[in-house]
CSV table of C-alpha atoms in Angstrom, one decimal:
chain,number,residue,atom,x,y,z
A,2,MET,CA,-59.7,7.3,-57.1
A,3,LYS,CA,-59.9,5.3,-60.3
A,4,ILE,CA,-60.8,7.7,-63.1
A,5,LEU,CA,-62.0,6.7,-66.5
A,6,ILE,CA,-61.6,9.4,-69.2
A,7,THR,CA,-62.6,9.3,-72.9
A,8,SER,CA,-61.2,11.7,-75.5
A,9,GLY,CA,-60.8,12.1,-79.2
A,10,GLY,CA,-63.7,11.4,-81.7
A,11,THR,CA,-65.2,8.2,-83.0
A,12,SER,CA,-65.2,7.3,-86.8
A,13,GLU,CA,-67.8,5.2,-88.5
A,14,ALA,CA,-66.6,3.4,-91.6
A,15,ILE,CA,-68.4,3.9,-94.9
A,16,ASP,CA,-66.2,1.4,-96.6
A,17,ARG,CA,-62.6,0.3,-96.2
A,18,VAL,CA,-61.1,3.6,-97.3
A,19,ARG,CA,-63.7,6.2,-96.1
A,20,SER,CA,-65.4,7.1,-92.8
A,21,ILE,CA,-67.4,9.7,-91.1
A,22,THR,CA,-65.4,11.2,-88.3
A,23,ASN,CA,-66.3,13.4,-85.4
A,24,HIS,CA,-63.6,16.1,-85.1
A,25,ALA,CA,-61.8,16.1,-81.8
A,26,THR,CA,-58.2,16.4,-81.2
A,27,GLY,CA,-58.1,14.9,-77.7
A,28,HIS,CA,-56.4,18.0,-76.2
A,29,LEU,CA,-59.0,18.6,-73.5
A,30,GLY,CA,-59.0,14.9,-72.5
A,31,LYS,CA,-55.3,14.9,-72.4
A,32,ILE,CA,-55.2,17.9,-70.0
A,33,VAL,CA,-57.9,16.4,-67.8
A,34,ALA,CA,-56.0,13.1,-67.6
A,35,GLU,CA,-52.7,14.9,-66.7
A,36,THR,CA,-54.5,17.0,-64.1
A,37,PHE,CA,-56.0,13.9,-62.4
A,38,LEU,CA,-52.6,12.0,-62.6
A,39,LYS,CA,-50.8,15.0,-61.0
A,40,ALA,CA,-53.4,14.9,-58.2
A,41,GLY,CA,-52.4,11.3,-57.5
A,42,HIS,CA,-55.4,9.5,-59.1
A,43,GLN,CA,-55.2,6.4,-61.3
A,44,VAL,CA,-56.3,7.2,-64.9
A,45,THR,CA,-57.7,4.9,-67.6
A,46,LEU,CA,-57.9,6.9,-70.9
A,47,VAL,CA,-60.1,5.5,-73.7
A,48,THR,CA,-59.2,7.4,-76.9
A,49,THR,CA,-58.5,7.0,-80.6
A,50,LYS,CA,-55.3,6.4,-82.7
A,51,THR,CA,-55.1,10.0,-84.0
A,52,ALA,CA,-55.9,11.8,-80.7
A,53,VAL,CA,-53.2,13.5,-78.8
A,54,LYS,CA,-52.3,11.6,-75.6
A,55,PRO,CA,-50.4,12.2,-72.4
A,56,SER,CA,-46.9,10.8,-72.2
A,57,PRO,CA,-46.7,7.3,-70.7
A,58,THR,CA,-46.4,7.4,-66.9
A,59,SER,CA,-47.2,5.2,-64.0
A,60,GLY,CA,-50.9,5.3,-63.0
A,61,LEU,CA,-52.0,5.8,-66.7
A,62,VAL,CA,-53.5,3.1,-68.9
A,63,ILE,CA,-54.5,3.8,-72.4
A,64,HIS,CA,-57.1,1.9,-74.5
A,65,GLU,CA,-57.7,2.8,-78.2
A,66,ILE,CA,-61.1,2.4,-79.8
A,67,THR,CA,-62.4,3.3,-83.3
A,68,ASN,CA,-66.2,3.5,-83.7
A,69,VAL,CA,-69.2,3.7,-81.3
A,70,ASP,CA,-69.5,-0.1,-81.2
A,71,SER,CA,-66.0,-0.6,-80.0
A,72,LEU,CA,-66.4,2.3,-77.5
A,73,LYS,CA,-69.5,0.6,-76.1
A,74,THR,CA,-67.8,-2.7,-75.7
A,75,CYS,CA,-64.8,-1.1,-74.1
A,76,LEU,CA,-66.8,1.1,-71.6
A,77,GLU,CA,-69.1,-1.7,-70.7
A,78,GLU,CA,-66.1,-3.5,-69.3
A,79,LEU,CA,-64.3,-0.5,-67.8
A,80,VAL,CA,-67.2,1.5,-66.2
A,81,PRO,CA,-67.8,-1.1,-63.4
A,82,GLN,CA,-64.1,-0.9,-62.5
A,83,HIS,CA,-64.0,2.9,-62.0
A,84,GLN,CA,-65.4,5.5,-59.6
A,85,VAL,CA,-65.6,8.4,-62.1
A,86,LEU,CA,-66.2,8.6,-65.9
A,87,ILE,CA,-65.3,11.9,-67.6
A,88,HIS,CA,-66.7,11.3,-71.1
A,89,SER,CA,-65.2,14.1,-73.3
A,90,MET,CA,-65.1,11.9,-76.4
A,91,ALA,CA,-67.0,13.2,-79.5
A,92,VAL,CA,-69.2,10.3,-80.3
A,93,SER,CA,-70.8,9.7,-83.7
A,94,ASP,CA,-74.6,10.2,-83.7
A,95,TYR,CA,-75.0,8.2,-86.9
A,96,THR,CA,-73.4,5.2,-88.6
A,97,PRO,CA,-73.5,4.4,-92.3
A,98,VAL,CA,-76.0,1.7,-93.4
A,99,TYR,CA,-75.9,1.7,-97.2
A,100,MET,CA,-74.5,3.9,-99.9
A,101,THR,CA,-75.6,3.9,-103.5
A,102,GLY,CA,-75.9,6.1,-106.6
A,103,LEU,CA,-78.8,8.6,-106.8
A,104,GLU,CA,-80.4,6.6,-109.6
A,105,GLU,CA,-80.8,3.5,-107.6
A,106,ALA,CA,-82.2,5.5,-104.7
A,107,GLU,CA,-84.7,7.2,-107.0
A,108,GLN,CA,-85.9,3.8,-108.3
A,109,ALA,CA,-86.8,2.5,-104.9
A,110,GLU,CA,-90.5,2.5,-104.2
A,111,HIS,CA,-89.9,3.4,-100.6
A,112,LEU,CA,-86.6,4.9,-99.6
A,113,SER,CA,-86.8,2.9,-96.4
A,114,ASP,CA,-86.5,-0.3,-98.5
A,115,LEU,CA,-82.8,0.7,-99.0
A,116,LEU,CA,-82.2,0.6,-95.2
A,117,THR,CA,-82.2,-3.2,-95.4
A,118,ARG,CA,-79.5,-3.3,-98.0
A,119,SER,CA,-75.8,-3.2,-97.4
A,120,ASN,CA,-72.7,-2.7,-99.5
A,121,THR,CA,-70.9,-5.8,-100.3
A,122,GLU,CA,-68.0,-4.1,-102.2
A,123,THR,CA,-65.0,-3.1,-100.1
A,124,LYS,CA,-64.6,0.2,-101.8
A,125,ILE,CA,-67.8,1.8,-103.1
A,126,SER,CA,-67.7,2.7,-106.8
A,127,SER,CA,-67.3,6.3,-107.6
A,128,LYS,CA,-68.9,6.4,-111.0
A,129,ASP,CA,-72.2,8.2,-110.2
A,130,ASP,CA,-72.3,12.0,-110.2
A,131,TYR,CA,-74.4,11.9,-107.0
A,132,GLN,CA,-74.6,9.4,-104.2
A,133,VAL,CA,-76.9,8.8,-101.3
A,134,LEU,CA,-75.7,7.6,-98.0
A,135,PHE,CA,-78.2,6.2,-95.5
A,136,LEU,CA,-77.3,6.4,-91.9
A,137,LYS,CA,-78.9,5.1,-88.7
A,138,LYS,CA,-78.7,6.4,-85.1
A,139,THR,CA,-75.9,4.9,-83.0
A,140,PRO,CA,-76.7,3.7,-79.4
A,141,LYS,CA,-76.3,6.5,-76.9
A,142,VAL,CA,-73.4,5.1,-74.9
A,143,ILE,CA,-73.6,7.7,-72.2
A,144,SER,CA,-77.2,6.7,-71.4
A,145,LEU,CA,-76.0,3.2,-70.5
A,146,VAL,CA,-73.2,4.2,-68.0
A,147,LYS,CA,-75.4,4.3,-64.9
A,148,ASP,CA,-76.9,0.9,-65.8
A,149,TRP,CA,-73.4,-0.5,-65.9
A,150,ASN,CA,-72.3,1.1,-62.6
A,151,PRO,CA,-75.0,3.1,-60.7
A,152,ALA,CA,-72.4,4.4,-58.2
A,153,ILE,CA,-70.1,6.0,-60.8
A,154,GLN,CA,-69.7,9.8,-60.9
A,155,LEU,CA,-70.6,10.7,-64.5
A,156,ILE,CA,-69.4,13.8,-66.1
A,157,GLY,CA,-70.8,14.3,-69.7
A,158,PHE,CA,-70.0,16.8,-72.4
A,159,LYS,CA,-72.2,18.7,-74.6
A,160,LEU,CA,-70.8,20.6,-77.6
A,161,LEU,CA,-73.2,22.9,-79.5
A,162,VAL,CA,-72.6,25.5,-82.2
A,163,ASP,CA,-73.6,29.1,-82.1
A,164,VAL,CA,-76.4,28.9,-79.5
A,165,SER,CA,-77.5,31.2,-76.6
A,166,LYS,CA,-76.3,30.6,-73.1
A,167,ASP,CA,-79.9,29.7,-72.2
A,168,GLN,CA,-80.1,27.1,-74.9
A,169,LEU,CA,-76.8,25.7,-73.9
A,170,PHE,CA,-77.8,25.3,-70.3
A,171,ALA,CA,-81.2,23.9,-71.3
A,172,VAL,CA,-79.6,21.2,-73.4
A,173,ALA,CA,-77.0,20.5,-70.7
A,174,ARG,CA,-79.8,20.0,-68.1
A,175,GLN,CA,-81.7,17.7,-70.4
A,176,SER,CA,-78.6,15.6,-70.7
A,177,LEU,CA,-78.1,15.6,-66.9
A,178,ASP,CA,-81.6,14.2,-66.4
A,179,LYS,CA,-81.7,11.8,-69.3
A,180,ASN,CA,-78.3,10.2,-68.6
A,181,LYS,CA,-78.4,10.6,-64.8
A,182,ALA,CA,-75.1,12.5,-65.1
A,183,ASP,CA,-73.6,14.4,-62.1
A,184,TYR,CA,-72.2,17.2,-64.3
A,185,ILE,CA,-72.3,18.2,-67.9
A,186,VAL,CA,-69.5,20.3,-69.4
A,187,ALA,CA,-71.4,22.5,-71.8
A,188,ASN,CA,-69.5,24.4,-74.5
A,189,ASP,CA,-70.1,26.2,-77.8
A,190,LEU,CA,-67.7,25.6,-80.7
A,191,LEU,CA,-67.6,29.4,-81.4
A,192,GLU,CA,-66.1,29.9,-78.0
A,193,ILE,CA,-63.2,27.5,-78.5
A,194,GLY,CA,-60.0,29.0,-79.9
A,195,PRO,CA,-56.3,28.2,-79.9
A,196,ASN,CA,-55.7,29.9,-76.5
A,197,TYR,CA,-59.1,29.8,-74.9
A,198,HIS,CA,-61.9,27.3,-74.3
A,199,HIS,CA,-65.0,28.6,-72.6
A,200,ALA,CA,-67.1,25.9,-70.9
A,201,TYR,CA,-69.6,25.7,-68.1
A,202,LEU,CA,-69.6,22.9,-65.6
A,203,VAL,CA,-73.4,22.5,-65.3
A,204,SER,CA,-75.0,20.7,-62.4
A,205,LYS,CA,-78.6,20.6,-61.3
A,206,ASP,CA,-78.5,23.9,-59.5
A,207,ASP,CA,-75.3,25.5,-60.7
A,208,ALA,CA,-73.2,26.5,-63.8
A,209,VAL,CA,-69.6,27.5,-63.3
A,210,LEU,CA,-67.6,29.1,-66.1
A,211,ALA,CA,-64.0,28.0,-67.0
A,212,LYS,CA,-62.1,29.9,-69.7
A,213,THR,CA,-59.3,27.5,-70.7
A,214,LYS,CA,-58.8,23.8,-71.0
A,215,GLU,CA,-56.6,23.9,-67.9
A,216,GLU,CA,-59.3,25.7,-65.9
A,217,ILE,CA,-61.9,23.1,-67.1
A,218,ALA,CA,-59.7,20.3,-65.9
A,219,GLU,CA,-59.1,21.9,-62.5
A,220,LEU,CA,-62.9,22.6,-62.2
A,221,ILE,CA,-63.7,18.9,-62.9
A,222,LEU,CA,-61.0,17.7,-60.5
A,223,THR,CA,-62.3,19.9,-57.7
A,224,SER,CA,-65.9,18.9,-58.3
A,225,VAL,CA,-65.1,15.2,-58.6
A,226,GLN,CA,-63.1,15.2,-55.4
A,227,LYS,CA,-65.9,17.0,-53.6
A,228,GLY,CA,-68.4,14.4,-54.7
A,229,GLU,CA,-66.3,11.5,-53.5
B,28,MET,CA,-35.2,19.2,-109.2
B,29,LYS,CA,-38.3,20.8,-107.6
B,30,ILE,CA,-40.5,18.0,-106.4
B,31,LEU,CA,-44.1,18.5,-105.4
B,32,ILE,CA,-45.5,15.7,-103.2
B,33,THR,CA,-49.0,15.2,-101.7
B,34,SER,CA,-49.8,13.0,-98.8
B,35,GLY,CA,-52.5,12.2,-96.2
B,36,GLY,CA,-56.2,12.2,-97.0
B,37,THR,CA,-58.7,15.0,-97.6
B,38,SER,CA,-61.8,15.5,-95.4
B,39,GLU,CA,-65.1,16.9,-96.6
B,40,ALA,CA,-67.2,18.6,-93.9
B,41,ILE,CA,-70.8,17.5,-93.3
B,42,ASP,CA,-71.2,20.2,-90.7
B,43,ARG,CA,-69.0,22.0,-88.2
B,44,VAL,CA,-68.4,18.9,-86.1
B,45,ARG,CA,-68.5,16.0,-88.6
B,46,SER,CA,-66.8,15.2,-91.9
B,47,ILE,CA,-66.1,12.4,-94.3
B,48,THR,CA,-62.4,11.5,-94.3
B,49,ASN,CA,-60.3,9.4,-96.6
B,50,HIS,CA,-58.0,7.3,-94.4
B,51,ALA,CA,-54.4,8.0,-95.0
B,52,THR,CA,-51.6,8.3,-92.5
B,53,GLY,CA,-49.2,10.1,-94.7
B,54,HIS,CA,-46.4,7.6,-94.0
B,55,LEU,CA,-45.7,6.8,-97.7
B,56,GLY,CA,-45.6,10.5,-98.7
B,57,LYS,CA,-43.3,11.2,-95.8
B,58,ILE,CA,-40.8,8.5,-96.9
B,59,VAL,CA,-41.0,9.6,-100.5
B,60,ALA,CA,-40.3,13.2,-99.4
B,61,GLU,CA,-37.3,12.1,-97.2
B,62,THR,CA,-35.9,10.0,-100.1
B,63,PHE,CA,-36.0,12.9,-102.5
B,64,LEU,CA,-34.5,15.3,-99.9
B,65,LYS,CA,-31.7,12.9,-99.3
B,66,ALA,CA,-31.0,12.8,-103.0
B,67,GLY,CA,-30.5,16.6,-103.0
B,68,HIS,CA,-33.9,17.6,-104.4
B,69,GLN,CA,-36.1,20.5,-103.2
B,70,VAL,CA,-39.4,19.2,-101.9
B,71,THR,CA,-42.8,20.9,-101.4
B,72,LEU,CA,-45.1,18.7,-99.4
B,73,VAL,CA,-48.9,19.3,-99.6
B,74,THR,CA,-50.5,17.4,-96.7
B,75,THR,CA,-53.0,17.5,-93.9
B,76,LYS,CA,-52.9,18.5,-90.3
B,77,THR,CA,-53.2,14.9,-89.0
B,78,ALA,CA,-50.8,13.3,-91.5
B,79,VAL,CA,-47.3,12.3,-90.3
B,80,LYS,CA,-44.7,14.6,-91.7
B,81,PRO,CA,-40.9,14.7,-92.2
B,82,SER,CA,-38.9,16.7,-89.6
B,83,PRO,CA,-38.3,20.3,-90.7
B,84,THR,CA,-35.1,20.5,-92.8
B,85,SER,CA,-33.7,22.9,-95.4
B,86,GLY,CA,-35.0,22.1,-98.8
B,87,LEU,CA,-38.5,21.2,-97.5
B,88,VAL,CA,-41.6,23.4,-97.5
B,89,ILE,CA,-44.9,22.1,-96.1
B,90,HIS,CA,-48.4,23.3,-97.0
B,91,GLU,CA,-51.5,22.1,-95.1
B,92,ILE,CA,-54.8,21.7,-96.9
B,93,THR,CA,-58.2,20.2,-95.7
B,94,ASN,CA,-60.7,19.4,-98.4
B,95,VAL,CA,-60.6,18.8,-102.2
B,96,ASP,CA,-61.4,22.5,-102.8
B,97,SER,CA,-58.4,23.7,-100.8
B,98,LEU,CA,-56.2,21.0,-102.5
B,99,LYS,CA,-57.2,22.2,-105.9
B,100,THR,CA,-56.5,25.9,-105.1
B,101,CYS,CA,-53.1,24.9,-103.6
B,102,LEU,CA,-52.0,22.7,-106.4
B,103,GLU,CA,-53.1,25.1,-109.1
B,104,GLU,CA,-50.6,27.6,-107.7
B,105,LEU,CA,-47.8,25.1,-107.0
B,106,VAL,CA,-47.9,22.7,-110.0
B,107,PRO,CA,-46.5,25.3,-112.5
B,108,GLN,CA,-43.6,25.9,-110.1
B,109,HIS,CA,-42.5,22.3,-110.0
B,110,GLN,CA,-41.0,19.7,-112.4
B,111,VAL,CA,-42.5,16.6,-110.7
B,112,LEU,CA,-45.8,15.9,-108.9
B,113,ILE,CA,-46.0,12.7,-106.8
B,114,HIS,CA,-49.7,12.7,-105.9
B,115,SER,CA,-50.0,10.1,-103.1
B,116,MET,CA,-52.8,11.9,-101.2
B,117,ALA,CA,-56.1,10.0,-100.8
B,118,VAL,CA,-58.6,12.5,-102.3
B,119,SER,CA,-62.3,12.4,-101.5
B,120,ASP,CA,-64.4,11.3,-104.4
B,121,TYR,CA,-67.6,12.9,-103.0
B,122,THR,CA,-68.5,15.9,-100.9
B,123,PRO,CA,-71.7,16.4,-98.9
B,124,VAL,CA,-74.4,18.5,-100.4
B,125,TYR,CA,-77.4,18.1,-98.0
B,126,MET,CA,-78.3,15.9,-95.0
B,127,THR,CA,-81.8,15.4,-93.7
B,128,GLY,CA,-84.0,13.0,-91.8
B,129,LEU,CA,-85.4,10.0,-93.8
B,130,GLU,CA,-88.9,11.4,-93.5
B,131,GLU,CA,-88.1,14.6,-95.4
B,132,ALA,CA,-86.3,12.6,-98.0
B,133,GLU,CA,-89.3,10.3,-98.4
B,134,GLN,CA,-91.7,13.2,-98.8
B,135,ALA,CA,-89.7,14.7,-101.7
B,136,GLU,CA,-91.4,14.1,-105.1
B,137,HIS,CA,-88.1,13.6,-106.7
B,138,LEU,CA,-85.0,12.9,-104.6
B,139,SER,CA,-83.0,15.1,-106.9
B,140,ASP,CA,-85.0,18.1,-105.7
B,141,LEU,CA,-83.1,17.7,-102.4
B,142,LEU,CA,-79.8,18.3,-104.2
B,143,THR,CA,-80.6,22.0,-104.5
B,144,ARG,CA,-81.1,22.3,-100.7
B,145,SER,CA,-78.3,23.0,-98.2
B,146,ASN,CA,-78.0,22.8,-94.5
B,147,THR,CA,-78.2,26.2,-92.8
B,148,GLU,CA,-77.7,24.8,-89.3
B,149,THR,CA,-74.1,24.6,-88.1
B,150,LYS,CA,-74.6,21.2,-86.4
B,151,ILE,CA,-77.2,19.0,-88.0
B,152,SER,CA,-79.9,17.8,-85.6
B,153,SER,CA,-79.6,14.2,-84.4
B,154,LYS,CA,-83.3,13.6,-83.7
B,155,ASP,CA,-84.2,11.3,-86.6
B,156,ASP,CA,-83.6,7.6,-86.3
B,157,TYR,CA,-82.4,7.6,-89.9
B,158,GLN,CA,-80.7,10.2,-91.9
B,159,VAL,CA,-80.0,10.6,-95.6
B,160,LEU,CA,-76.8,12.3,-96.8
B,161,PHE,CA,-76.6,13.5,-100.4
B,162,LEU,CA,-73.2,13.7,-101.9
B,163,LYS,CA,-71.8,15.0,-105.2
B,164,LYS,CA,-68.7,14.1,-107.1
B,165,THR,CA,-65.6,16.3,-106.4
B,166,PRO,CA,-63.5,17.6,-109.3
B,167,LYS,CA,-60.8,15.2,-110.3
B,168,VAL,CA,-57.7,17.3,-109.3
B,169,ILE,CA,-55.3,14.9,-111.0
B,170,SER,CA,-57.0,15.4,-114.4
B,171,LEU,CA,-56.2,19.1,-114.2
B,172,VAL,CA,-52.4,18.8,-113.5
B,173,LYS,CA,-51.2,18.6,-117.1
B,174,ASP,CA,-53.4,21.6,-118.0
B,175,TRP,CA,-51.7,23.6,-115.3
B,176,ASN,CA,-48.2,22.4,-116.4
B,177,PRO,CA,-47.9,20.3,-119.5
B,178,ALA,CA,-44.2,19.7,-118.8
B,179,ILE,CA,-44.5,18.3,-115.3
B,180,GLN,CA,-43.7,14.6,-114.6
B,181,LEU,CA,-46.9,13.2,-113.0
B,182,ILE,CA,-46.9,10.2,-110.8
B,183,GLY,CA,-50.4,9.3,-109.7
B,184,PHE,CA,-51.6,6.7,-107.2
B,185,LYS,CA,-54.4,4.1,-107.4
B,186,LEU,CA,-55.5,2.3,-104.3
B,187,LEU,CA,-58.0,-0.6,-104.8
B,188,VAL,CA,-59.3,-3.2,-102.4
B,189,ASP,CA,-59.2,-6.9,-103.0
B,190,VAL,CA,-58.8,-7.0,-106.8
B,191,SER,CA,-56.8,-9.2,-109.1
B,192,LYS,CA,-53.4,-8.0,-110.5
B,193,ASP,CA,-55.0,-7.8,-114.0
B,194,GLN,CA,-57.8,-5.5,-112.7
B,195,LEU,CA,-55.3,-3.4,-110.7
B,196,PHE,CA,-53.1,-2.9,-113.8
B,197,ALA,CA,-56.1,-2.2,-116.0
B,198,VAL,CA,-57.4,0.5,-113.7
B,199,ALA,CA,-53.8,2.0,-113.4
B,200,ARG,CA,-53.4,2.1,-117.2
B,201,GLN,CA,-56.8,3.8,-117.5
B,202,SER,CA,-55.6,6.4,-115.1
B,203,LEU,CA,-52.3,6.8,-117.0
B,204,ASP,CA,-54.3,7.6,-120.2
B,205,LYS,CA,-57.0,9.7,-118.7
B,206,ASN,CA,-54.7,11.9,-116.6
B,207,LYS,CA,-51.7,11.9,-118.9
B,208,ALA,CA,-49.7,10.6,-116.0
B,209,ASP,CA,-46.2,9.2,-116.5
B,210,TYR,CA,-46.5,6.6,-113.8
B,211,ILE,CA,-49.2,5.2,-111.6
B,212,VAL,CA,-48.3,3.6,-108.3
B,213,ALA,CA,-51.0,0.9,-108.1
B,214,ASN,CA,-51.6,-0.9,-104.8
B,215,ASP,CA,-54.2,-3.0,-103.1
B,216,LEU,CA,-55.2,-2.3,-99.5
B,217,LEU,CA,-55.0,-6.0,-98.7
B,218,GLU,CA,-51.3,-6.0,-99.5
B,219,ILE,CA,-50.5,-3.2,-97.1
B,220,GLY,CA,-49.4,-4.2,-93.6
B,221,PRO,CA,-47.3,-2.8,-90.8
B,222,ASN,CA,-44.0,-4.0,-92.3
B,223,TYR,CA,-44.8,-4.4,-96.0
B,224,HIS,CA,-46.5,-2.4,-98.7
B,225,HIS,CA,-46.7,-4.1,-102.1
B,226,ALA,CA,-47.1,-1.7,-105.0
B,227,TYR,CA,-46.5,-1.6,-108.7
B,228,LEU,CA,-45.0,1.4,-110.5
B,229,VAL,CA,-47.1,1.1,-113.7
B,230,SER,CA,-46.0,2.8,-116.9
B,231,LYS,CA,-47.4,2.4,-120.4
B,232,ASP,CA,-45.3,-0.7,-121.1
B,233,ASP,CA,-44.1,-1.8,-117.7
B,234,ALA,CA,-45.0,-2.6,-114.1
B,235,VAL,CA,-42.3,-2.9,-111.5
B,236,LEU,CA,-43.0,-4.4,-108.1
B,237,ALA,CA,-41.8,-2.8,-104.8
B,238,LYS,CA,-42.4,-4.5,-101.5
B,239,THR,CA,-42.0,-1.8,-98.8
B,240,LYS,CA,-42.6,2.0,-98.6
B,241,GLU,CA,-38.9,2.5,-98.8
B,242,GLU,CA,-38.7,0.5,-102.0
B,243,ILE,CA,-41.6,2.4,-103.5
B,244,ALA,CA,-39.8,5.7,-102.7
B,245,GLU,CA,-36.5,4.5,-104.2
B,246,LEU,CA,-38.4,3.2,-107.3
B,247,ILE,CA,-40.1,6.5,-107.8
B,248,LEU,CA,-36.8,8.4,-107.3
B,249,THR,CA,-35.0,6.3,-109.9
B,250,SER,CA,-37.8,6.6,-112.4
B,251,VAL,CA,-38.2,10.4,-112.0
B,252,GLN,CA,-34.5,11.0,-112.3
B,253,LYS,CA,-34.4,8.9,-115.5
B,254,GLY,CA,-37.3,10.9,-116.9
B,255,GLU,CA,-35.6,14.2,-116.3
C-alpha cells in the first residue's frame, strides 16, 4: 500500500528569528515509517527539518514542511495519491497575527482592532517590559483529509496532558466523528517516558492499549492491513 | 585557556506542548568550539538538545540547557571557572506569562491585570478563535557575566535583520558598552546563507569582516589569544 505518514511538530513564525513550536521529536513517526517499510509498503513521510528521520531507503520518500500552511499545501497534493494517512505530527493550533508592547495594546479602544494590524519589522523590537502577542486559530488540516480523498484510511493522533482515561477516550471519539477518522491514537504526555509510550488505538467500538512506540507502530500496521 | 562557549537557541514554554523558540542551529558555536579545541584549549559548550554539536573529544565538556532561566543558572556557575566566554547562543528576549482567549482579555478592565494571572492547565485550550499571549522580558544574561567574573574576556553576538552597516555597528558598540564586552560579533540575517556568513568582529575602535563561519571562528581565536 501507499502510506502517508506525518511526524515532528510545526512551527509558526513570530518574526524572522522567533517562532512558536509544537514539541515533537519525530521518534514515533520514524518508528511507524520503519515498521511499514519493513512490511513492504511504500512510505511518504512528511516531516520537519529538526525531526528524527528513518535512514534513506528504497520505498521511502521524505518531504519537509515548516508551518501549518505548508503542511496543508503538501498534504492537499499527497493525500489523493495515498491509501492511508497516519497523521502523528504535532500541528500548531494558533499562528501569530501581531505582536506589540503592552502600552500600545492598552491604548487600543477594542483589543480586536489590533487583529487587523501586522508587524512590518523583520525582528520585533525588544524594548518593552511586556509584550502582547495576538494569535489566530490555524485551519484544522485533519478535518480536510477526507474531502481530499474520501477513500483514504485516516489515523489521527490526540495528545492530552494529565487527563482521565474516560476523558482521553471521549476526546478521541469526538475526533473520530468530527474528522471521519478510522482510528485515533490517544495518549497522555504523562504516560510518555524515555522507555515507554502508553497509547490507545481508539476506534468507534474499541480501544487497544500499546505500551511502547514499537507496539504502537505494530498495532497501527495490523489495523491498517485489516482495513485494506 | 579555559573557554566557555554557548550555542543554539533557548526556548520558553507556553505550556507542556508548545514553546517560543529562538531559531539557531548551533553550527557557528560548533565550529568555534572545534577551532579552539584544535588550538589546544579546553572548551565547555553550553547548548541545547536540538543544536548540532562537535563530536565527543578530550578537552570538551557539554552542558545542555533549555530556557533563559536554566541558561542563567548554568552560566552563573561556569563563568567564574573560565577565562573566556563566547556567547553565540540566541537567547529569548521574552517569556510567556499568561495565555487566554481574546474574550477574557477584552473583559479585563486593565490589560495589565492579566499579567498577574497564570495558566494552571497543562495544555492551554484551543477553543477560542483568537488568543492573546502576554510575555515579559527575560533577564539579560550577558549583562551579568562581568559581575560573575570581572576578569573574563567576553565575546557577545548581535544578530539583526536587514539593517545598514552603520546601524549594525552602532548596536554592536552599544552592546560592548552596556555589557562590558571585549568584542561583539555583529551580523545580519540577510547576510547568512548556506555557504557564507558575513560578520564583523566589533571592538571599541575596530570592526573586522569575516565571510564564513570558519573565518569568524579563526578571527575570534586570534583576538582571544591576543587578549590573553
